[in-house]
Amino acid sequence: MNQRPARRPAPRPPEGTPAPAELARMARSGLAGAARVAHWADTALGPGSDGATADGKATLSEASAERAAGDLGLTVAQIRADWDTARLAGLVEVHGDSARPGWRLRAWDRDDSAVLRGWVALFDAWSLAHPEPPEFEAAAVAEVVSAMPQVLSFLQLSAGPVPVEQLLDLLRQRVTELRTERCEVPYGTETGSGSAVPVAALPAARTDPADRAPAEDPAPAEDAELAPLLDWALHALASVGALTYGAGQATLTPLGNWAVWVKLEQICVAAQSPAGNIEVAAEEMLRGCAQLRPNAARAEYRAWLAARPVGSAVAELVAAARGEDALLRGLAFEALRVVGAPAEPDVRAVVDEPTLRPYALLWLAEHDGIDPEDAHEVLTREEATWLWVDTAAAVADHGEAPLLVRHLESALQPTVPALLDEVRAVGHPRTVQVLVALAAAHPDPALAKAVRRAAFQVHTGG
């Protein structure tokens, strides 16, 4: 009964993968130009600087690009390329026609995880970093972009150079599967009855492309379509440092190998969701976690987060926190703790919202290294009282009466009259409901009467 279940050991990267510090050094080297332009823009174009525009917006206009080229000794084309890379890596955050330094730029020299997250963001955006030639059809490009994760997984499992012919074979197979899922019939054969049986409908082999015999019909038209697209994709991935490409072969770099492994691990984590909330919206997922123990809930948060982009996941969680359910508000910030540093800009953005301010301040304090036991000290007395009422509302809506009575003991105020005075003053919209529920739950008749009186005074504006 007292034995704890053994924890699942953290997965280890493939043998030969460099240490995180070495991977971060590689990423810093590959993104040095982007970081340099981002730092220049922060200094030269930021609000309050000599180069700030009249409206205070740090935009990279034509004049700014020419100035940066002169200051940094680069061409305007290089400046714009590095600027685009900085945007994709999160070193610069663009909002409409204005830009500001990203949190990764602030942590660039001291936080290896921030550097690696920035490089992975660029890796995820490889098709934007190296746009396709205009002669390619958009639909064909979209198919290849959708199929490339399987090609990258094969490169990662191969752990060495792979001939482009094998990658083309694998790409053809994956594109055929994608077309089959959409019920498209690009090619077909005739059966004895004269009905067409699409090649795409035949079971796709799951073996190594190197082990499969050449097809009788290599579909030259499809090869002619896919070969240049594969060439573009491999060049694009090489441009972000994910692989090397030449002499008819492609090989993942250490950074690319590590990034693909991380993606595969995330898929495995998502597949192990204990409560099956991966595909639902944030609010529904949080409701599903309400009855779980803390460790089980965190595992569910991790699985849910692994199944979607970080930016959209954080936005969903913040939106759920803005709702009327106080329980979901607290759980949303617990999930944001699992997100970690990437959620910092969004959490800072809601500090001025009264409903979310106490939660955001506690999150930021813990993120800055303050012990969770001491984090409450960053709150003012009014903020702490507001949080007490909000938590009491969650208990009143979803908990049992004894829990609400025990919650009374967690108040900062030394006496119940002092608590009631300060609760009335903070103006929480659920104050009346909380006090009524507390009065109904408390076993002391005199105290319950005082709480009911306070609830009536709040209700009538007294």
PDB file of C-alpha atoms in Angstrom, residues 126-127 136-151 171-172 174-175 178-179 225-234:
ATOM      1  CA  TRP A 126      11.443  24.448 -43.180  1.00  0.00           C
ATOM      2  CA  SER A 127       9.028  24.898 -46.096  1.00  0.00           C
ATOM      3  CA  PHE A 136       5.269  23.844 -58.542  1.00  0.00           C
ATOM      4  CA  GLU A 137       1.557  23.270 -58.045  1.00  0.00           C
ATOM      5  CA  ALA A 138       0.333  24.193 -54.569  1.00  0.00           C
ATOM      6  CA  ALA A 139      -1.518  20.880 -54.109  1.00  0.00           C
ATOM      7  CA  ALA A 140       1.575  18.848 -54.971  1.00  0.00           C
ATOM      8  CA  VAL A 141       3.702  20.931 -52.599  1.00  0.00           C
ATOM      9  CA  ALA A 142       1.189  20.402 -49.796  1.00  0.00           C
ATOM     10  CA  GLU A 143       1.307  16.632 -50.355  1.00  0.00           C
ATOM     11  CA  VAL A 144       5.093  16.557 -50.153  1.00  0.00           C
ATOM     12  CA  VAL A 145       5.163  18.720 -47.016  1.00  0.00           C
ATOM     13  CA  SER A 146       2.638  16.346 -45.418  1.00  0.00           C
ATOM     14  CA  ALA A 147       4.700  13.313 -46.460  1.00  0.00           C
ATOM     15  CA  MET A 148       8.124  14.551 -45.362  1.00  0.00           C
ATOM     16  CA  PRO A 149       7.776  13.567 -41.661  1.00  0.00           C
ATOM     17  CA  GLN A 150       7.737   9.918 -42.748  1.00  0.00           C
ATOM     18  CA  VAL A 151      10.807  10.516 -44.934  1.00  0.00           C
ATOM     19  CA  LEU A 171       7.800   9.618 -50.748  1.00  0.00           C
ATOM     20  CA  ARG A 172       5.823   8.082 -53.623  1.00  0.00           C
ATOM     21  CA  ARG A 174       3.334   8.142 -48.686  1.00  0.00           C
ATOM     22  CA  VAL A 175       1.807  10.471 -51.284  1.00  0.00           C
ATOM     23  CA  LEU A 178      -2.475  10.517 -48.711  1.00  0.00           C
ATOM     24  CA  ARG A 179      -4.365  10.459 -51.998  1.00  0.00           C
ATOM     25  CA  GLU A 225       6.294  15.141 -60.545  1.00  0.00           C
ATOM     26  CA  LEU A 226       7.780  14.080 -57.200  1.00  0.00           C
ATOM     27  CA  ALA A 227      11.497  14.034 -57.967  1.00  0.00           C
ATOM     28  CA  PRO A 228      11.911  17.830 -58.249  1.00  0.00           C
ATOM     29  CA  LEU A 229       9.658  18.318 -55.222  1.00  0.00           C
ATOM     30  CA  LEU A 230      11.800  15.945 -53.171  1.00  0.00           C
ATOM     31  CA  ASP A 231      14.881  17.806 -54.359  1.00  0.00           C
ATOM     32  CA  TRP A 232      13.336  21.081 -53.185  1.00  0.00           C
ATOM     33  CA  ALA A 233      12.342  19.596 -49.820  1.00  0.00           C
ATOM     34  CA  LEU A 234      15.812  18.184 -49.171  1.00  0.00           C
TER      35      LEU A 234
END
